[in-house]
mmCIF file of C-alpha atoms in Angstrom:
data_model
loop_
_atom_site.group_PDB
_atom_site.id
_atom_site.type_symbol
_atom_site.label_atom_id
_atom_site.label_comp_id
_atom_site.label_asym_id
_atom_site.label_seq_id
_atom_site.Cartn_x
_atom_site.Cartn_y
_atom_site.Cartn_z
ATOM 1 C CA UNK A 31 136.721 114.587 78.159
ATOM 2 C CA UNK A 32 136.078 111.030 77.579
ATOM 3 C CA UNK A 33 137.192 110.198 81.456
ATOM 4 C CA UNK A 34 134.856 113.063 82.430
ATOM 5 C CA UNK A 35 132.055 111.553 80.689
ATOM 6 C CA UNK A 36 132.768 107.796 82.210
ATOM 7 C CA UNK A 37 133.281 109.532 85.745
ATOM 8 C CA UNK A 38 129.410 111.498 84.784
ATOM 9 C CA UNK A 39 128.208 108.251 83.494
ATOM 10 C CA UNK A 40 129.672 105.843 86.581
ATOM 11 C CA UNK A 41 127.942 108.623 89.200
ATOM 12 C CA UNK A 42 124.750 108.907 87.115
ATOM 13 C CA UNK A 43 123.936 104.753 87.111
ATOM 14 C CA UNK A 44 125.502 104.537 91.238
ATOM 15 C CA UNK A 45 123.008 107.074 91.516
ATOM 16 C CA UNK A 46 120.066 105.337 89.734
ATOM 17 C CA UNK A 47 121.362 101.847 91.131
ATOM 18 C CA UNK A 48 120.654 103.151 94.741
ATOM 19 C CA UNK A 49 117.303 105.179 94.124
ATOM 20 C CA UNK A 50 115.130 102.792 95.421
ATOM 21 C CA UNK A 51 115.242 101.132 98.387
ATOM 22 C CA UNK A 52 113.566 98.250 100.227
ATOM 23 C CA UNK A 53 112.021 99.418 103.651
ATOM 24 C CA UNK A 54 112.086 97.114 106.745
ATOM 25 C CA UNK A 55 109.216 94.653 107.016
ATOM 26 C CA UNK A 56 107.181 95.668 110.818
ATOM 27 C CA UNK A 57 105.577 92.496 112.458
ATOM 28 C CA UNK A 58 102.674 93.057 113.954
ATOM 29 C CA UNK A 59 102.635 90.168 116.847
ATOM 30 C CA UNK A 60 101.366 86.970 117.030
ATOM 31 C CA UNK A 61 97.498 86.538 117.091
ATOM 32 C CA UNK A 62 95.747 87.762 119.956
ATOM 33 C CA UNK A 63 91.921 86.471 120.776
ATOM 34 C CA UNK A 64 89.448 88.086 123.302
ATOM 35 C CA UNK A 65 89.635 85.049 125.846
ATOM 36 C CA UNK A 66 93.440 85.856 126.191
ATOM 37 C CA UNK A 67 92.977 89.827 127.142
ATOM 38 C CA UNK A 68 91.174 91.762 129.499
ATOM 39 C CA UNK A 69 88.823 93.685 127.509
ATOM 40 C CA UNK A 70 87.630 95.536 130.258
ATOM 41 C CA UNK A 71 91.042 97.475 130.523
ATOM 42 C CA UNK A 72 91.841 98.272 127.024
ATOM 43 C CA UNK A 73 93.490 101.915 126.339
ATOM 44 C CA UNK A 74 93.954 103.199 122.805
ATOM 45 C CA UNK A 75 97.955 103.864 122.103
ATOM 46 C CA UNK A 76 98.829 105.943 119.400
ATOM 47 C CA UNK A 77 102.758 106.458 118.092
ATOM 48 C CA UNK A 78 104.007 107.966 114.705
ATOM 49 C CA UNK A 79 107.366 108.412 112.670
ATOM 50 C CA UNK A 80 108.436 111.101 110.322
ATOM 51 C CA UNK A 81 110.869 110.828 107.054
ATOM 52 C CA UNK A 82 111.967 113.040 104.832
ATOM 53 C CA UNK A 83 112.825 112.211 101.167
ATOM 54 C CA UNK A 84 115.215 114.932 100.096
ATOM 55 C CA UNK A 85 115.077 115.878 96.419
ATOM 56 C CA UNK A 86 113.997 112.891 94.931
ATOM 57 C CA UNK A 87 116.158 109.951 96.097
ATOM 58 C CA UNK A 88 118.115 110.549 99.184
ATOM 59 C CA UNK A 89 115.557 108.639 102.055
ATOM 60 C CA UNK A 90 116.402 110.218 105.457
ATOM 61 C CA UNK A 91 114.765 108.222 108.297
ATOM 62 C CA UNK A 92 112.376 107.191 105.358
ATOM 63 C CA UNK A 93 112.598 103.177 105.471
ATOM 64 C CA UNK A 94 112.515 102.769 109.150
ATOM 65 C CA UNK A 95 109.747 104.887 110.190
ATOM 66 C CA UNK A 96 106.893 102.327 110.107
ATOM 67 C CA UNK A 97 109.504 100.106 112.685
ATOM 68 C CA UNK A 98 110.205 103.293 114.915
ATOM 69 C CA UNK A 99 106.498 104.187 114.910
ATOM 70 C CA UNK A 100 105.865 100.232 116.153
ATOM 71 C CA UNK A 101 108.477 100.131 118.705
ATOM 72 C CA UNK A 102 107.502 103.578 120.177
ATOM 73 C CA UNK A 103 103.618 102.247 120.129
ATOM 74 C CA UNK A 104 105.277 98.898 121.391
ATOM 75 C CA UNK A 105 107.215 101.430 124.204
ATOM 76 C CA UNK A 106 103.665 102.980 125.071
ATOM 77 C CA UNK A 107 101.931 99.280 125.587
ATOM 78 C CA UNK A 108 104.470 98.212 128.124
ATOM 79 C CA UNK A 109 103.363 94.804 128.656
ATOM 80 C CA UNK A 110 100.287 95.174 127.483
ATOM 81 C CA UNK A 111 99.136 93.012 123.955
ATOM 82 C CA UNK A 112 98.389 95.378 120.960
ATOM 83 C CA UNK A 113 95.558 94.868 118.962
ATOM 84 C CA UNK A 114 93.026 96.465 116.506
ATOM 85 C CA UNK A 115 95.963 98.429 114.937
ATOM 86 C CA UNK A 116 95.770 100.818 112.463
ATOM 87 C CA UNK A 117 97.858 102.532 109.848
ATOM 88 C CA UNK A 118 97.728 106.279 108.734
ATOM 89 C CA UNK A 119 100.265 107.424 105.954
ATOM 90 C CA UNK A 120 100.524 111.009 105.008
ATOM 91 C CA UNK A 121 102.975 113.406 103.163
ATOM 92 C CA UNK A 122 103.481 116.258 102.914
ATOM 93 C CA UNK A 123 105.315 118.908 100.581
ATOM 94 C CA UNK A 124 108.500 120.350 101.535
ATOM 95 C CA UNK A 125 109.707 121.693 98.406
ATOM 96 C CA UNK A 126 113.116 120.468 98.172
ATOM 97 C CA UNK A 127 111.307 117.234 99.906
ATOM 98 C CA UNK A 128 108.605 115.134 101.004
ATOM 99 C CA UNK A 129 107.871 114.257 104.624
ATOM 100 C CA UNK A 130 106.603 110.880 105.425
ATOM 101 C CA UNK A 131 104.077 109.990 108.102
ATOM 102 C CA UNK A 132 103.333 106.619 109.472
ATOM 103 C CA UNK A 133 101.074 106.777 112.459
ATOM 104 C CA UNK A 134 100.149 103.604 114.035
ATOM 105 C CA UNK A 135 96.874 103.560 116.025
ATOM 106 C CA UNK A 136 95.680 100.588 118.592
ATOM 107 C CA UNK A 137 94.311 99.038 121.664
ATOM 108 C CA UNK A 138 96.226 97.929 124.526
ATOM 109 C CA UNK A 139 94.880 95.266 126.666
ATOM 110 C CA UNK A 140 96.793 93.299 129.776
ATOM 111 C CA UNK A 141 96.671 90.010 129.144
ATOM 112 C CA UNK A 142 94.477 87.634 131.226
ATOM 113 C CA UNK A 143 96.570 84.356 132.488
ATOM 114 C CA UNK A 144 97.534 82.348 129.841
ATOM 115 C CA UNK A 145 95.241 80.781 126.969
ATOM 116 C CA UNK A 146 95.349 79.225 123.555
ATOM 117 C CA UNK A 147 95.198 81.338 120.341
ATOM 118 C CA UNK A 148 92.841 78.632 118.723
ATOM 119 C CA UNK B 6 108.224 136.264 75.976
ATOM 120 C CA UNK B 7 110.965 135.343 78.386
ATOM 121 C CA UNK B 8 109.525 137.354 81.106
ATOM 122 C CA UNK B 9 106.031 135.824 80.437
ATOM 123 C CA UNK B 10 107.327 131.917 81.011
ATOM 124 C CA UNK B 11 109.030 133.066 83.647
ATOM 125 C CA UNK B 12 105.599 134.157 85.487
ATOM 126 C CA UNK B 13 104.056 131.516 83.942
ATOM 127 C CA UNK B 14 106.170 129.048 86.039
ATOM 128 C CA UNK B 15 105.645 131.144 88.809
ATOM 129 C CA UNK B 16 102.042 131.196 89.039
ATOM 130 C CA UNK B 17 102.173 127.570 88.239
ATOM 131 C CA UNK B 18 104.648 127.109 91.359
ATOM 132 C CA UNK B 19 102.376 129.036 93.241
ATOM 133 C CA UNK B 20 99.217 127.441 92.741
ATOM 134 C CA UNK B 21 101.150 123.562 93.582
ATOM 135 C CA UNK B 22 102.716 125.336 96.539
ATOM 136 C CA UNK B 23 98.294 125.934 97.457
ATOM 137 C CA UNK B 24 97.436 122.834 96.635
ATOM 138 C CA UNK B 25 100.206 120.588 98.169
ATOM 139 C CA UNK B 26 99.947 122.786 101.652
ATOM 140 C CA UNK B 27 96.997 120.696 102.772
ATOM 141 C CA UNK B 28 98.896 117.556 102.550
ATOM 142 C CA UNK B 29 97.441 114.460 101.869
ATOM 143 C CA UNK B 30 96.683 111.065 104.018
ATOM 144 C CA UNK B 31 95.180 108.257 103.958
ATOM 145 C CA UNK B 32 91.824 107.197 106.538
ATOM 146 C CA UNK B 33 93.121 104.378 108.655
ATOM 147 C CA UNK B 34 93.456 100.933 107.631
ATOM 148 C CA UNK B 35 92.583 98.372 110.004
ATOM 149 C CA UNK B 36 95.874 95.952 109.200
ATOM 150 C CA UNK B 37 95.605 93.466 112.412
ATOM 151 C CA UNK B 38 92.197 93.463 114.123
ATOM 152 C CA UNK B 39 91.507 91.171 116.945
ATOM 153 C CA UNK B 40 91.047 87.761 116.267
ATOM 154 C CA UNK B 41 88.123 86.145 116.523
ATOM 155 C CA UNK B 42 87.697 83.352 118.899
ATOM 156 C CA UNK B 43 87.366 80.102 116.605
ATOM 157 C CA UNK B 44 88.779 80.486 113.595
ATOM 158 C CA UNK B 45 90.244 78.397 111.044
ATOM 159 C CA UNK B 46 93.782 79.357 109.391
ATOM 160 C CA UNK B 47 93.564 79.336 105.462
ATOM 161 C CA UNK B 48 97.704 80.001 104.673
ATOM 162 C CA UNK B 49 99.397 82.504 103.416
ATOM 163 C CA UNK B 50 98.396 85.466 102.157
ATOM 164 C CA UNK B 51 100.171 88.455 100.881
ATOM 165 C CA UNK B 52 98.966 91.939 98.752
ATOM 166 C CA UNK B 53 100.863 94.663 97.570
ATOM 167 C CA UNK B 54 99.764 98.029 96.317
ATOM 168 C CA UNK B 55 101.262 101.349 94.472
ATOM 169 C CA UNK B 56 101.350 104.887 94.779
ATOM 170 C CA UNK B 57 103.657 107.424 93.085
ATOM 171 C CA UNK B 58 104.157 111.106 94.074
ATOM 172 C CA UNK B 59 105.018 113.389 91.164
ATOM 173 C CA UNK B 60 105.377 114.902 88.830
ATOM 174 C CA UNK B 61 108.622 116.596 86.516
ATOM 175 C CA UNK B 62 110.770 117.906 89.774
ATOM 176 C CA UNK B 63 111.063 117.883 93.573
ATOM 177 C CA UNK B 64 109.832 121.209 92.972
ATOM 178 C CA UNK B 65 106.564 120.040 91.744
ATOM 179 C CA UNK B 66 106.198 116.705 93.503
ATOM 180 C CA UNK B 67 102.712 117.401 94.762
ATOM 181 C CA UNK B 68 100.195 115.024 92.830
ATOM 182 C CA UNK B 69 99.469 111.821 94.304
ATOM 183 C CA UNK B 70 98.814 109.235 92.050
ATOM 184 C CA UNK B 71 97.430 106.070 94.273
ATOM 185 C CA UNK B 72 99.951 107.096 96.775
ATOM 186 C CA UNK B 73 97.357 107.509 99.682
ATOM 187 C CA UNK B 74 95.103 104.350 99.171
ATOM 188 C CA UNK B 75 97.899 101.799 99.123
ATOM 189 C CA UNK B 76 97.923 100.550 102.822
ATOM 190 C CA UNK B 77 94.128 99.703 101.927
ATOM 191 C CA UNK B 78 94.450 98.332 98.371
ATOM 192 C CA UNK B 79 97.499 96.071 99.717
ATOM 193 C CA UNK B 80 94.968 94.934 102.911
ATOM 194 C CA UNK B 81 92.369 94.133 100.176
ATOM 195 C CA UNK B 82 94.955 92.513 97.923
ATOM 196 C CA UNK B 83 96.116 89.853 100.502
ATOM 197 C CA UNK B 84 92.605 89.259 101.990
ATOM 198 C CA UNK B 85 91.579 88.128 98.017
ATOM 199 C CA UNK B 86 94.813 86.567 97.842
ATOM 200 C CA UNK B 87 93.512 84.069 99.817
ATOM 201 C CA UNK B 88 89.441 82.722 98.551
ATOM 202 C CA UNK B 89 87.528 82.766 102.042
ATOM 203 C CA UNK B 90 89.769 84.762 104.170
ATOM 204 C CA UNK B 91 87.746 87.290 106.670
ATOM 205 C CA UNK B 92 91.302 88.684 108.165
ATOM 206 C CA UNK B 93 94.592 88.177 108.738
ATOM 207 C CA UNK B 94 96.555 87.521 111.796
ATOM 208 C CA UNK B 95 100.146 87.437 112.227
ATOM 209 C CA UNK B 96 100.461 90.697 110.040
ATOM 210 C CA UNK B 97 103.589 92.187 108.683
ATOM 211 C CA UNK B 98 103.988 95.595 106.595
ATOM 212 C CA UNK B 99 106.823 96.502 104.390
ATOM 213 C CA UNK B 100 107.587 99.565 102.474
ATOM 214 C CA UNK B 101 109.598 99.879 98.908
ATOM 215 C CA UNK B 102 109.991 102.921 97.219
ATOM 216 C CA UNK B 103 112.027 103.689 93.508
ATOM 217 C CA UNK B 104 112.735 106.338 91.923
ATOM 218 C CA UNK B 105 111.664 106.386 88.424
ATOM 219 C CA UNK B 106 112.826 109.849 86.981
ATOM 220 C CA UNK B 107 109.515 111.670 86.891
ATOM 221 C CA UNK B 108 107.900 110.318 89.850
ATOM 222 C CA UNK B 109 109.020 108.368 93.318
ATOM 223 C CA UNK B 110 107.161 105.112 93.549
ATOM 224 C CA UNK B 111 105.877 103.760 96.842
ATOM 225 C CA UNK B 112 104.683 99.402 97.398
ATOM 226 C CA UNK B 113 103.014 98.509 100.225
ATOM 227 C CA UNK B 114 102.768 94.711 100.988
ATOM 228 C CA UNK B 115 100.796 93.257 103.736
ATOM 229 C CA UNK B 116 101.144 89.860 104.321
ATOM 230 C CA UNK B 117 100.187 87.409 107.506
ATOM 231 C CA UNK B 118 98.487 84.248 107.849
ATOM 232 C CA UNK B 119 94.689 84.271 106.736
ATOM 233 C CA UNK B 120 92.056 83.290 108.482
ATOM 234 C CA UNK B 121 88.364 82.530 108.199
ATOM 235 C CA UNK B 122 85.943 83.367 111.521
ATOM 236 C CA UNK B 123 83.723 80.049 112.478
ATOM 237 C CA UNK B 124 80.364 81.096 114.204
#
């Protein structure tokens, strides 16, 4: 009974202990100013990610999906500079879940020669 | 009386199920815009904002509270963060979330270098 009740009680704080989490910080580049693009050739990009948060703690593909969105944008822009970005987060009710939507909007531009940020 | 709560729950299920189908987002927050062309760096700035999603049970984990605005109030956050700043350049986004038995907690923190546009 009372090794029942430490095994309940060990599981019960592991489980509390790890309910949170810290996601992975997304860089969005280094600044970018108009004399160092081609403005004339900009395309808008768009990329998003997708987690799921199952039950109420257990993040699947939850934390990473703001990075995965920004490398597939990052993917899309080739070696074109990203700019003017924008974030979009939805959810959305799954019941025995959540689904998590980061969708990253912005411009691609080439980039013009070389030229100071400042 | 058994029977009855039983319903009751139902109809209550029912209606969340209606309401949480349309799922929820945020408009889209401008986080790195271009940079102007003279511009004067202030430091560091950094903002972070809260949602939650609950409430009770997964089951019932449709109401937002603050969960959708937080990308904006944590752009607005770091801007003030820093008297004078116009934008931010350099900009990084990070994501926590907890767990906090009724409801799942979401922080958004923006954070880059801000700046102030000379004309």
């Amino acid at each position: 009974m009372t090794k029942s009740g430490i095994k309940s009680l060990l599981l019960a704080a592991a489980v509390a202990a790890l309910s949170g989490c810290a996601g992975q910080p997304v860089n969005f580049g280094a600044a970018v100013t108009p004399e160092q693009i081609d403005q004339s050739k900009g395309e808008a990009v768009s990329a998003s990610a997708t987690g799921f948060q199952l039950l109420l703690f257990i993040p699947i593909a939850v934390n990473g999906r703001q990075q995965n969105a920004y490398e597939e944008l990052q993917a899309k822009a080739g070696d074109r500079v990203l700019t003017d970005i924008k974030i979009t987060e939805s959810w959305t009710y799954a019941f025995v879940g959540t689904l998590y939507t980061t969708k990253i909007d912005a411009m691609a531009y080439p980039k013009k020669g070389t030229g100071a940020a400042q | 009386m058994k029977s009855i709560s039983i319903t009751g729950k139902r109809v209550l299920q029912g209606l969340l199920l209606c309401l949480a189908l349309q799922a929820c987002s945020s408009a889209p927050v401008m986080v790195s815009p271009m940079t102007p062309q003279r511009f004067e760096k202030l430091g560091y700035a950094e903002g972070q904002a809260c949602g939650a999603l609950g409430l009770l049970a997964t089951a019932y984990y449709a109401v937002p509270l603050g969960l959708n605005s937080r990308v904006e109030r944590a752009y607005d956050a770091a801007l003030k963060s820093v008297p004078g700043a116009t934008s931010l350049v350099n900009v990084s986004v990070k994501e926590d979330w907890a767990w906090a038995l009724v409801v799942t907690t979401r922080c958004t923190t923006v954070s880059g270098d801000a700046i102030k546009e000379i004309k």
